[in-house]
Each structure stands twice: as structure tokens, then as C-alpha cells.
Short mmCIF file of C-alpha atoms in Angstrom, two decimals:
data_model
loop_
_atom_site.label_atom_id
_atom_site.label_comp_id
_atom_site.label_asym_id
_atom_site.label_seq_id
_atom_site.Cartn_x
_atom_site.Cartn_y
_atom_site.Cartn_z
CA UNK Y 1 -47.79 8.17 -5.70
CA UNK Y 2 -48.44 4.01 -5.55
CA UNK Y 3 -51.27 1.79 -4.51
CA UNK Y 4 -52.04 0.86 -1.43
CA UNK Y 5 -52.02 -3.15 -1.26
CA UNK Y 6 -55.36 -4.18 -0.03
CA UNK Y 7 -54.40 -7.42 1.06
CA UNK Y 8 -55.75 -7.86 5.03
CA UNK Y 9 -52.18 -7.97 6.93
CA UNK Y 10 -51.18 -9.34 10.56
CA UNK Y 11 -48.36 -8.10 13.08
CA UNK Y 12 -45.69 -9.51 12.08
CA UNK Y 13 -44.19 -9.19 15.43
CA UNK Y 14 -41.29 -7.80 14.36
CA UNK Y 15 -40.66 -4.22 15.61
CA UNK Y 16 -39.55 -2.82 12.22
CA UNK Y 17 -41.72 -4.60 10.00
CA UNK Y 18 -44.80 -4.12 11.23
CA UNK Y 19 -47.86 -5.21 9.69
CA UNK Y 20 -47.67 -8.01 6.76
CA UNK Y 21 -49.87 -10.00 4.66
CA UNK Y 22 -51.03 -12.73 6.17
CA UNK Y 23 -49.87 -14.87 2.88
CA UNK Y 24 -46.00 -13.60 4.01
CA UNK Y 25 -43.59 -15.01 7.06
CA UNK Y 26 -41.64 -13.58 8.81
CA UNK Y 27 -38.05 -15.32 9.51
CA UNK Y 28 -34.88 -15.24 10.73
CA UNK Y 29 -32.39 -14.16 7.58
CA UNK Y 30 -30.40 -17.30 8.57
CA UNK Y 31 -33.11 -20.33 8.84
CA UNK Y 32 -33.11 -18.76 4.84
CA UNK Y 33 -29.95 -18.28 4.18
CA UNK Y 34 -26.78 -19.11 5.19
CA UNK Y 35 -24.92 -16.48 7.11
CA UNK Y 36 -20.82 -16.38 6.11
CA UNK Y 37 -18.01 -14.01 7.71
CA UNK Y 38 -15.20 -12.94 6.22
CA UNK Y 39 -10.90 -12.48 7.77
CA UNK Y 40 -7.94 -10.39 6.22
CA UNK Y 41 -5.41 -13.25 5.53
CA UNK Y 42 -1.92 -11.68 8.00
CA UNK Y 43 -0.25 -9.21 6.82
CA UNK Y 44 2.87 -10.03 7.89
CA UNK Y 45 3.01 -13.24 5.89
CA UNK Y 46 4.34 -12.11 2.04
CA UNK Y 47 3.40 -15.16 0.74
CA UNK Y 48 0.03 -14.59 0.77
CA UNK Y 49 0.00 -11.10 -0.80
CA UNK Y 50 1.60 -12.45 -3.80
CA UNK Y 51 -0.25 -13.52 -6.98
CA UNK Y 52 -3.85 -12.11 -5.79
CA UNK Y 53 -6.77 -12.90 -7.95
CA UNK Y 54 -9.58 -13.84 -5.94
CA UNK Y 55 -11.51 -10.10 -5.48
CA UNK Y 56 -11.94 -9.61 -1.92
CA UNK Y 57 -14.65 -7.81 0.00
CA UNK Y 58 -13.04 -4.91 1.85
CA UNK Y 59 -14.52 -1.37 3.02
CA UNK Y 60 -13.19 0.34 1.14
CA UNK Y 61 -15.85 -1.06 -1.79
CA UNK Y 62 -18.80 0.41 0.14
CA UNK Y 63 -18.32 3.40 -0.92
CA UNK Y 64 -19.63 2.95 -4.22
CA UNK Y 65 -23.06 1.54 -1.96
CA UNK Y 66 -23.66 4.60 0.08
CA UNK Y 67 -26.15 6.63 -1.50
CA UNK Y 68 -27.74 2.56 -2.13
CA UNK Y 69 -28.06 2.84 -5.76
CA UNK Y 70 -25.70 0.49 -6.51
CA UNK Y 71 -26.81 -2.93 -6.95
CA UNK Y 72 -24.01 -5.63 -7.76
CA UNK Y 73 -20.00 -5.26 -7.00
CA UNK Y 74 -18.26 -6.99 -10.37
CA UNK Y 75 -14.75 -5.71 -9.11
CA UNK Y 76 -13.16 -4.94 -5.99
CA UNK Y 77 -10.68 -2.49 -4.63
CA UNK Y 78 -8.20 -5.46 -3.77
CA UNK Y 79 -7.28 -8.83 -4.01
CA UNK Y 80 -6.17 -11.94 -1.94
CA UNK Y 81 -4.38 -15.13 -3.16
CA UNK Y 82 -5.59 -18.51 -3.15
CA UNK Y 83 -2.50 -19.00 -0.19
CA UNK Y 84 -3.81 -16.57 1.84
CA UNK Y 85 -7.57 -18.01 1.76
CA UNK Y 86 -6.32 -20.85 2.63
CA UNK Y 87 -4.57 -20.32 5.33
CA UNK Y 88 -7.17 -17.57 6.88
CA UNK Y 89 -11.03 -17.66 7.87
CA UNK Y 90 -11.77 -16.26 4.81
CA UNK Y 91 -13.75 -18.48 2.54
CA UNK Y 92 -14.71 -18.31 -1.63
CA UNK Y 93 -18.24 -17.16 -1.85
CA UNK Y 94 -20.71 -17.67 -4.94
CA UNK Y 95 -21.71 -15.11 -7.26
CA UNK Y 96 -25.20 -13.50 -5.93
CA UNK Y 97 -23.93 -13.64 -2.11
CA UNK Y 98 -25.32 -10.38 -0.37
CA UNK Y 99 -23.06 -8.92 1.91
CA UNK Y 100 -23.79 -6.05 4.65
CA UNK Y 101 -20.81 -4.25 5.86
CA UNK Y 102 -21.10 -4.42 9.89
CA UNK Y 103 -18.60 -2.52 10.97
CA UNK Y 104 -17.43 1.16 10.75
CA UNK Y 105 -19.84 2.36 7.93
CA UNK Y 106 -22.68 0.06 9.42
CA UNK Y 107 -25.69 -1.20 7.43
CA UNK Y 108 -24.75 -0.92 3.62
CA UNK Y 109 -25.71 -4.22 1.33
CA UNK Y 110 -24.48 -5.01 -2.47
CA UNK Y 111 -24.99 -7.64 -4.34
CA UNK Y 112 -21.06 -9.83 -5.26
CA UNK Y 113 -21.23 -9.73 -9.55
CA UNK Y 114 -18.67 -13.08 -9.21
CA UNK Y 115 -17.53 -15.38 -6.73
CA UNK Y 116 -15.74 -13.36 -3.97
CA UNK Y 117 -14.12 -13.84 -0.22
CA UNK Y 118 -14.76 -10.57 2.70
CA UNK Y 119 -12.77 -9.10 5.34
CA UNK Y 120 -14.36 -9.58 8.54
CA UNK Y 121 -15.88 -6.31 8.52
CA UNK Y 122 -18.62 -7.94 6.55
CA UNK Y 123 -21.99 -10.93 7.07
CA UNK Y 124 -22.24 -12.36 4.35
CA UNK Y 125 -25.80 -14.18 3.11
CA UNK Y 126 -25.64 -17.32 0.92
CA UNK Y 127 -28.91 -17.50 -0.37
CA UNK Y 128 -31.51 -20.28 -0.43
CA UNK Y 129 -34.59 -22.09 -2.83
CA UNK Y 130 -36.66 -19.59 -0.76
CA UNK Y 131 -35.11 -16.21 -0.81
CA UNK Y 132 -34.22 -13.94 -4.07
CA UNK Y 133 -30.42 -12.04 -3.45
CA UNK Y 134 -31.72 -8.93 -5.10
CA UNK Y 135 -34.88 -9.21 -2.62
CA UNK Y 136 -33.02 -9.47 0.85
CA UNK Y 137 -30.89 -6.78 -0.44
CA UNK Y 138 -33.81 -4.13 -0.62
CA UNK Y 139 -34.71 -6.00 2.99
CA UNK Y 140 -31.10 -5.09 4.24
CA UNK Y 141 -31.66 -1.08 2.38
CA UNK Y 142 -35.31 -0.57 4.78
CA UNK Y 143 -33.74 -1.59 8.03
CA UNK Y 144 -31.52 2.14 8.56
CA UNK Y 145 -33.64 2.26 12.56
CA UNK Y 146 -32.73 -1.10 13.09
CA UNK Y 147 -29.08 -1.61 12.50
CA UNK Y 148 -28.93 2.42 14.69
CA UNK Y 149 -31.05 0.03 17.29
CA UNK Y 150 -28.06 -2.77 17.63
CA UNK Y 151 -25.10 -0.68 16.49
CA UNK Y 152 -22.14 -0.47 19.68
CA UNK Y 153 -19.53 1.35 20.17
CA UNK Y 154 -17.95 4.77 21.13
CA UNK Y 155 -15.25 5.04 18.08
CA UNK Y 156 -16.11 3.35 15.91
CA UNK Y 157 -19.65 2.00 15.68
CA UNK Y 158 -19.99 -2.14 15.21
CA UNK Y 159 -23.07 -4.69 14.81
CA UNK Y 160 -22.23 -7.39 16.77
CA UNK Y 161 -22.19 -11.33 14.80
CA UNK Y 162 -24.97 -12.40 17.64
CA UNK Y 163 -26.98 -9.73 16.38
CA UNK Y 164 -26.14 -10.14 13.10
CA UNK Y 165 -27.99 -13.81 13.44
CA UNK Y 166 -30.92 -12.41 14.92
CA UNK Y 167 -32.00 -10.06 12.52
CA UNK Y 168 -35.62 -10.53 11.15
CA UNK Y 169 -36.90 -9.91 8.13
CA UNK Y 170 -40.52 -10.21 5.50
CA UNK Y 171 -40.71 -13.81 3.49
CA UNK Y 172 -43.52 -13.33 0.76
CA UNK Y 173 -43.30 -16.06 -1.86
CA UNK Y 174 -40.54 -16.66 -4.10
CA UNK Y 175 -42.23 -15.15 -7.29
CA UNK Y 176 -43.55 -12.58 -4.66
CA UNK Y 177 -39.74 -11.42 -4.53
CA UNK Y 178 -39.03 -11.63 -7.44
CA UNK Y 179 -41.29 -8.85 -8.73
CA UNK Y 180 -40.81 -6.58 -5.54
CA UNK Y 181 -37.43 -7.03 -5.99
CA UNK Y 182 -37.88 -5.93 -9.67
CA UNK Y 183 -39.81 -3.01 -9.43
CA UNK Y 184 -37.43 -2.05 -6.92
CA UNK Y 185 -34.90 -1.54 -9.10
CA UNK Y 186 -37.19 -0.28 -11.92
CA UNK Y 187 -38.25 2.15 -9.65
CA UNK Y 188 -35.38 3.18 -8.05
CA UNK Y 189 -32.82 3.58 -11.02
CA UNK Y 190 -35.72 6.52 -11.87
CA UNK Y 191 -35.12 8.05 -8.36
CA UNK Y 192 -31.44 8.03 -8.53
CA UNK Y 193 -31.47 9.25 -11.85
CA UNK Y 194 -33.09 12.75 -10.69
CA UNK Y 195 -30.73 12.37 -7.29
CA UNK Y 196 -27.81 12.50 -9.47
CA UNK Y 197 -29.04 15.03 -11.46
CA UNK Y 198 -29.95 17.34 -8.44
CA UNK Y 199 -26.40 16.33 -7.16
CA UNK Y 200 -24.43 17.50 -10.41
CA UNK Y 201 -26.63 21.10 -9.49
CA UNK Y 202 -25.25 20.83 -6.18
CA UNK Y 203 -21.45 20.39 -7.64
CA UNK Y 204 -22.36 22.79 -10.22
CA UNK Y 205 -22.64 25.92 -7.92
CA UNK Y 206 -20.13 25.07 -5.91
CA UNK Y 207 -17.61 25.07 -8.60
CA UNK Y 208 -19.48 28.91 -9.45
CA UNK Y 209 -19.13 29.87 -5.96
CA UNK Y 210 -15.35 29.20 -6.06
CA UNK Y 211 -14.97 30.57 -9.71
CA UNK Y 212 -16.02 34.16 -8.67
CA UNK Y 213 -14.27 33.44 -5.17
CA UNK Y 214 -10.79 33.13 -7.00
CA UNK Y 215 -11.55 36.03 -10.13
CA UNK Y 216 -12.27 38.81 -7.53
CA UNK Y 217 -9.54 37.83 -4.97
CA UNK Y 218 -7.08 37.70 -8.12
CA UNK Y 219 -8.07 39.58 -10.68
CA UNK Y 220 -11.09 41.80 -8.50
CA UNK Y 221 -14.30 43.26 -9.33
CA UNK Y 222 -13.23 46.28 -12.29
CA UNK Y 223 -11.95 44.24 -15.16
CA UNK Y 224 -11.50 46.87 -17.04
CA UNK Y 225 -8.49 47.85 -14.59
CA UNK Y 226 -5.28 47.75 -16.03
CA UNK Y 227 -3.19 44.53 -15.12
CA UNK Y 228 0.47 43.70 -14.38
CA UNK Y 229 2.58 40.45 -15.24
CA UNK Y 230 4.16 39.03 -11.93
CA UNK Y 231 6.78 37.31 -11.27
CA UNK Y 232 4.71 34.67 -9.48
CA UNK Y 233 4.23 30.91 -9.96
CA UNK Y 234 1.02 31.41 -8.72
CA UNK Y 235 0.12 34.54 -10.29
CA UNK Y 236 -0.08 35.67 -13.67
CA UNK Y 237 -1.28 39.00 -13.87
CA UNK Y 238 -2.72 41.08 -11.21
CA UNK Y 239 -3.94 44.94 -11.02
CA UNK Y 240 -1.41 47.17 -10.78
CA UNK Y 241 -2.39 49.17 -7.52
CA UNK Y 242 -1.82 45.12 -5.87
CA UNK Y 243 0.62 43.71 -4.37
CA UNK Y 244 2.01 40.75 -3.78
CA UNK Y 245 2.49 40.01 -0.53
CA UNK Y 246 2.90 36.02 2.53
CA UNK Y 247 0.50 35.01 4.51
CA UNK Y 248 2.82 36.13 7.59
CA UNK Y 249 2.84 39.89 6.43
CA UNK Y 250 -0.59 40.26 6.75
CA UNK Y 251 -0.51 39.11 10.73
CA UNK Y 252 -0.87 41.24 13.32
CA UNK Y 253 2.06 41.77 14.95
CA UNK Y 254 3.50 39.97 17.91
CA UNK Y 255 0.11 37.47 17.02
CA UNK Y 256 2.36 35.00 15.21
CA UNK Y 257 0.27 31.79 13.38
CA UNK Y 258 0.34 28.67 15.57
CA UNK Y 259 -1.66 25.66 15.89
CA UNK Y 260 -2.55 24.75 19.35
CA UNK Y 261 -3.08 22.30 21.91
CA UNK Y 262 -2.13 19.14 21.06
CA UNK Y 263 -3.54 16.19 24.00
CA UNK Y 264 -7.15 18.54 24.80
CA UNK Y 265 -7.61 15.21 26.76
CA UNK Y 266 -10.71 14.29 27.90
CA UNK Y 267 -14.02 16.60 26.54
CA UNK Y 268 -14.84 18.54 30.26
CA UNK Y 269 -18.45 19.94 30.54
CA UNK Y 270 -17.97 23.31 31.51
CA UNK Y 271 -14.27 24.00 30.24
CA UNK Y 272 -12.72 25.75 27.20
CA UNK Y 273 -14.10 24.81 23.79
CA UNK Y 274 -11.92 24.22 21.14
CA UNK Y 275 -11.94 23.87 17.23
CA UNK Y 276 -10.03 21.19 16.15
CA UNK Y 277 -9.89 19.43 12.32
CA UNK Y 278 -13.37 19.13 10.17
CA UNK Y 279 -14.59 22.01 12.19
CA UNK Y 280 -14.02 24.50 10.32
CA UNK Y 281 -18.00 25.35 9.39
CA UNK Y 282 -20.26 28.39 10.52
CA UNK Y 283 -22.49 25.62 11.13
CA UNK Y 284 -20.04 23.32 13.47
CA UNK Y 285 -18.60 26.42 15.40
CA UNK Y 286 -21.21 26.25 18.51
CA UNK Y 287 -20.20 26.49 21.86
CA UNK Y 288 -22.84 23.83 23.15
CA UNK Y 289 -21.16 20.95 20.59
CA UNK Y 290 -17.08 21.98 20.09
CA UNK Y 291 -15.20 20.04 22.78
CA UNK Y 292 -13.84 21.08 25.63
CA UNK Y 293 -9.98 21.29 27.30
CA UNK Y 294 -9.77 21.88 31.14
CA UNK Y 295 -8.37 25.65 32.21
CA UNK Y 296 -4.74 24.10 33.01
CA UNK Y 297 -4.35 22.26 29.71
CA UNK Y 298 -5.88 25.70 28.06
CA UNK Y 299 -3.27 28.47 30.05
CA UNK Y 300 -0.41 26.55 28.94
CA UNK Y 301 -1.75 27.32 25.28
CA UNK Y 302 -2.78 30.93 25.44
CA UNK Y 303 -0.25 31.51 22.62
CA UNK Y 304 -3.48 29.93 20.11
CA UNK Y 305 -6.35 31.57 22.25
CA UNK Y 306 -8.86 32.68 19.42
CA UNK Y 307 -10.27 36.30 18.73
CA UNK Y 308 -13.20 37.50 17.59
CA UNK Y 309 -12.40 37.71 14.06
CA UNK Y 310 -9.56 35.23 13.60
CA UNK Y 311 -9.65 33.31 11.69
CA UNK Y 312 -8.73 29.41 11.59
CA UNK Y 313 -7.23 27.45 9.00
CA UNK Y 314 -7.66 23.36 8.74
CA UNK Y 315 -3.70 22.15 8.19
CA UNK Y 316 -4.71 18.47 8.18
CA UNK Y 317 -7.41 16.57 7.24
CA UNK Y 318 -9.83 18.74 5.44
CA UNK Y 319 -6.97 20.84 4.69
CA UNK Y 320 -7.30 23.86 3.41
CA UNK Y 321 -10.95 25.12 4.94
CA UNK Y 322 -11.46 28.00 6.78
CA UNK Y 323 -13.70 30.27 8.74
CA UNK Y 324 -14.00 33.26 11.19
CA UNK Y 325 -14.45 32.84 14.48
CA UNK Y 326 -17.84 34.84 15.89
CA UNK Y 327 -17.76 36.68 19.12
CA UNK Y 328 -19.66 33.44 21.11
CA UNK Y 329 -16.31 31.69 20.71
CA UNK Y 330 -14.07 34.54 21.83
CA UNK Y 331 -11.21 32.83 24.29
CA UNK Y 332 -12.00 29.66 22.38
CA UNK Y 333 -8.59 27.70 21.34
CA UNK Y 334 -7.33 25.38 19.05
CA UNK Y 335 -5.71 21.78 18.14
CA UNK Y 336 -2.92 21.18 16.46
CA UNK Y 337 -4.87 20.32 12.79
CA UNK Y 338 -5.80 24.12 13.11
CA UNK Y 339 -3.26 27.25 12.78
CA UNK Y 340 -4.70 30.21 13.93
CA UNK Y 341 -3.79 34.10 11.77
CA UNK Y 342 -5.36 37.59 13.47
CA UNK Y 343 -5.61 40.01 10.49
CA UNK Y 344 -3.73 43.23 11.08
CA UNK Y 345 -6.16 46.26 11.72
CA UNK Y 346 -5.20 47.03 7.37
CA UNK Y 347 -6.15 44.02 6.71
CA UNK Y 348 -10.18 43.28 6.19
CA UNK Y 349 -10.69 39.56 7.40
CA UNK Y 350 -14.01 38.90 5.04
CA UNK Y 351 -11.76 39.86 2.32
CA UNK Y 352 -8.64 37.40 3.48
CA UNK Y 353 -11.76 34.83 4.36
CA UNK Y 354 -12.43 34.08 0.88
CA UNK Y 355 -8.71 35.27 -0.26
CA UNK Y 356 -7.81 32.42 1.68
CA UNK Y 357 -10.15 30.15 0.21
CA UNK Y 358 -9.20 30.94 -3.54
CA UNK Y 359 -7.38 27.99 -5.63
CA UNK Y 360 -3.67 29.67 -6.73
CA UNK Y 361 -3.47 29.98 -2.12
CA UNK Y 362 -4.98 25.94 -2.34
CA UNK Y 363 -2.72 25.10 -4.88
CA UNK Y 364 0.11 26.76 -3.15
CA UNK Y 365 -0.49 24.70 -0.09
CA UNK Y 366 -1.53 21.33 -1.89
CA UNK Y 367 2.17 21.04 -3.48
CA UNK Y 368 3.57 21.15 -0.09
CA UNK Y 369 1.44 18.28 1.81
CA UNK Y 370 2.68 16.28 3.65
CA UNK Y 371 2.15 13.33 5.84
CA UNK Y 372 1.73 9.38 5.10
CA UNK Y 373 -1.40 8.37 7.25
CA UNK Y 374 -2.71 11.77 7.34
CA UNK Y 375 -2.09 14.75 4.44
CA UNK Y 376 -1.50 18.45 6.12
CA UNK Y 377 0.88 21.36 5.92
CA UNK Y 378 3.48 22.84 7.89
CA UNK Y 379 3.07 26.27 9.30
CA UNK Y 380 6.52 27.13 7.14
CA UNK Y 381 4.32 26.80 4.76
CA UNK Y 382 0.85 28.40 5.21
CA UNK Y 383 2.81 31.05 6.21
CA UNK Y 384 4.47 31.74 2.79
CA UNK Y 385 1.83 31.50 1.16
CA UNK Y 386 1.77 33.86 -0.78
CA UNK Y 387 -1.64 36.58 -2.00
CA UNK Y 388 -2.32 39.64 -4.48
CA UNK Y 389 -3.85 42.30 -1.59
CA UNK Y 390 -5.52 45.78 -2.45
CA UNK Y 391 -5.55 48.68 -0.91
CA UNK Y 392 -8.18 48.38 2.67
CA UNK Y 393 -10.80 49.98 0.09
CA UNK Y 394 -10.73 47.37 -2.49
CA UNK Y 395 -10.11 45.18 0.60
CA UNK Y 396 -14.17 45.97 1.51
CA UNK Y 397 -15.54 45.64 -1.98
CA UNK Y 398 -14.41 42.26 -2.82
CA UNK Y 399 -15.90 40.97 0.38
CA UNK Y 400 -18.95 42.66 0.43
CA UNK Y 401 -19.40 41.36 -3.78
CA UNK Y 402 -18.54 37.91 -2.78
CA UNK Y 403 -20.50 37.69 0.28
CA UNK Y 404 -23.33 38.83 -1.64
CA UNK Y 405 -23.01 36.16 -4.44
CA UNK Y 406 -21.72 33.10 -1.61
CA UNK Y 407 -25.27 34.05 0.42
CA UNK Y 408 -27.33 33.37 -3.33
CA UNK Y 409 -25.46 30.52 -4.09
CA UNK Y 410 -25.50 29.06 -0.66
CA UNK Y 411 -29.36 29.65 -0.44
CA UNK Y 412 -30.21 28.11 -3.67
CA UNK Y 413 -27.61 24.79 -2.97
CA UNK Y 414 -29.95 24.73 0.24
CA UNK Y 415 -33.03 24.65 -1.77
CA UNK Y 416 -31.61 22.13 -3.54
CA UNK Y 417 -30.18 20.24 -1.03
CA UNK Y 418 -33.41 20.36 0.76
CA UNK Y 419 -35.17 18.63 -2.58
CA UNK Y 420 -32.19 15.45 -2.87
CA UNK Y 421 -33.04 14.56 1.55
CA UNK Y 422 -37.06 14.42 0.43
CA UNK Y 423 -36.19 12.71 -3.10
CA UNK Y 424 -34.15 10.24 -0.48
CA UNK Y 425 -36.86 9.96 2.36
CA UNK Y 426 -39.05 9.03 -1.13
CA UNK Y 427 -36.77 5.98 -1.94
CA UNK Y 428 -36.54 5.35 1.63
CA UNK Y 429 -40.36 5.40 2.40
CA UNK Y 430 -40.83 2.85 -1.09
CA UNK Y 431 -38.19 0.52 0.11
CA UNK Y 432 -39.88 -0.10 3.33
CA UNK Y 433 -43.41 -0.16 1.93
CA UNK Y 434 -42.75 -2.93 -1.20
CA UNK Y 435 -41.08 -5.22 1.13
CA UNK Y 436 -42.93 -5.37 3.07
CA UNK Y 437 -46.29 -5.78 1.35
CA UNK Y 438 -48.13 -2.34 2.21
CA UNK Y 439 -48.71 -1.29 -1.78
CA UNK Y 440 -49.16 -3.58 -4.69
CA UNK Y 441 -45.83 -3.33 -7.27
CA UNK Y 442 -48.00 -4.38 -9.72
CA UNK Y 443 -50.58 -1.34 -9.75
CA UNK Y 444 -47.93 1.38 -8.32
CA UNK Y 445 -47.31 4.55 -11.05
CA UNK Y 446 -44.32 6.15 -12.09
CA UNK Y 447 -42.72 8.00 -9.21
CA UNK Y 448 -39.21 9.12 -10.41
CA UNK Y 449 -40.45 12.90 -10.39
CA UNK Y 450 -39.85 15.53 -8.28
CA UNK Y 451 -42.10 14.99 -5.32
CA UNK Y 452 -44.76 18.05 -4.74
CA UNK Y 453 -44.30 19.71 -1.51
#
């Protein structure tokens, strides 16, 4: 895929770097680039946030750099004023400064395409004459393992400034840095194009899955069956043997749709597992990895105790995700971010699982979302959600049909996703090899094609 360098090498003395060419150095980054931090002007002083025209890099900008495709940041999500800048610890840094996120989303780097300031969430490097900004950027992109080693924190991970000041890098001559940076920009661009194509393929597969679900849930499998008009805002026509029914009419009698534990407390080693927001996916319903509450707390929420075949619907956060309770979670519980739905005996649980994922039902929930910080829906709106309900035998047919479609699509998505990870690993290996001199960038071949197994 690329040509190995034949140059003599020496141990750099830095674990993450390893061997480097003998004519290179390994240095602390602060010896070749001036380290600057950032700051946030006081939010309580309105004047600091008036007439804002200075680009200000915040964690909102990091999403553009998560995939390591973007190099330059030319426009920020937020701006600050000159007055705010002058009355805070923030500084206006020159174009070409390399910024590195060090809190929350740790280890993502980019290059300022204009003079900018940053929040305190960043370490910023103003490059001197001995280091090229684009080369330093790729050094940071090769440091994933080093960043993982340095991160600290229980809730929000952080790399503290003393560790930032101690960061080291391989340092080739400036001309070679430019060659390496140009090489990586070119080769990574080809790899990124390949990744985008594959990610688009995954998106199309997910859209097809959603389309299949919505079609089967609203029109049935046999499209030749007579359709009749409805007076619903969500369903124009449905098969004539179907009936529009509110979700609350599909639950077991005396088993209401409820949310779960409000304050589950600290995780218990041998307690009662519970499902919380963000966990309504089959692969996450493992009793070994779910958080657990005490028997005492769980006993106060017997109303939301789960039975096999119940459905758990996320009502906050990732609103609309739904999952079926497996046998190993019988007796588990929920948090207030999720709701339990127990289908009555003549309602097929697998059909209802798909029905709750259909586009019209999601739209009904979406228009009722509330909340300033974390959006969600209340139980009243969930219970009143309307579904077109077919006869029991047809529910089974639809569920089995969608299960087959689902399996085929998921298998394809898994294959493409595996391929995406392999391409990302290839890109990471290429970056690490180039910035440590393991490959001859003047002779490297085109690697922007699909890697072979």
C-alpha cells in the first residue's frame, strides 16, 4: 500500500512515537510552538455579548473535525465582542494556529483559517519557524492512544494543561514536514471520499429500512387490498379491515403505560438492572453492562417492573427508539427517560415494535416534544398516539415480513460498517507511519481504494 522507508532509525525515547529517522528529533511541542489557552467572557455582562464579530472556537465547532476529514476552520458557530475579549483570558490568535480540544470531546484538532479566539476547552499552538501547522495537525491526529492515556475524569473527560505542556512530537526538517503534510492531505482526501461513499450507503440502507417499515405498517404487505379514507391527520388511507386505535387501547388491562425510576442512585454490583435513555437498542440490553439500583428503590417502582415481551420506548433524549424486553431482563426496571408498554394478548409484540418505529407515529410524538434542555414527550401524548391496527393474523404476517427485511438490511449495514472501520484504521496507520518517518512519502502509492481483506 505504501513504501517502507529505508533510512536508519533511532528510538525516539517517546513511547507513542517509537522509532524515527536518525536525522529527526523528538521534542516537546511547546519548544517549537507557543502554547495558548482560551477563555469565555462572563455571561452575566450583557455588553460582552453585544456587537460580536470575533470568531470564537467552541466545542460546537468540534463536530466538524470528529471524522478527521476537515483541516481548516474558516467560520465558527459563535462569536465574541472586542470588549468581551479584552475583559477575559481569551486572546486573539493568528491564522494558522492549531487548536486541540482538551475537554468533553477530547483530542480533535484543526487549523484556524483566520484570526480567532477560543474557549477554555482548547489548547492552542501558535507555530514557530521550526514547525508547519499542517504537519502538527497530523501529529495530533496520530496521538489517539496518547490522548486516551492522558484523559482524566468520571463524567467529562479532560486532558489537564500540565499534560498538554508535556506533549512530545517527532520533528523532521521543515521541508520534509511540508512534504509529509502535502502527502497526507492528498491521500487522506481520497480516503475520506471513499468513507463518505460508504457512509452514504449506510444512510440509504437505513432510509430503505424506514421506508419498508412505514409502508408495511400503514398499507400492509398486499398493496392490492382495498384502502379506505380516514379522518386522521396522520393516515390518509388504510386497508378497510384495519382500525385506527390509540396506543393506550393496545396495552394489557391494568398494566398502564408508565415511566420508571426517578432517582436510581449509585450503581450496585448485585442490584436490579434498569434501562435508561440511550439504551433502547438490542445490543445494549445486556444485564452485565446495564446499571443497577437497589432492591429497596426498585420495590418502590413495581409499576414499571418489566416482563418478557414488554416494549421500552424512549421518551427523552433519543426520543422514539424502542426495544423489546428479552428473557434475561425479566424483572428489570426503567428510568424516567423511558416508558414501558405491555401489549395485550391479541396484539403481536413484534408488530407493535415496528409500528412504533413508523414515520407517522414518530411524527405524532415529534410535534409534542417539550423541554428546553432535553427534549421529550410526556406519557399523555404517548398514550394518545394513533396506530392503524390490522387483524391479529395480519399483524404476525407484517412482523415476520419486516423481520426478514430488517435482517437483510442489518447484515448489509454490518458489512459496510466493518469496511468503514477498516478504512479508518488504514487512514490512522497511514498518518502515524508518515509523521514518524516509517514510509517514504515521495514514493508512496495511491491507497484511496478499498483495502483488500
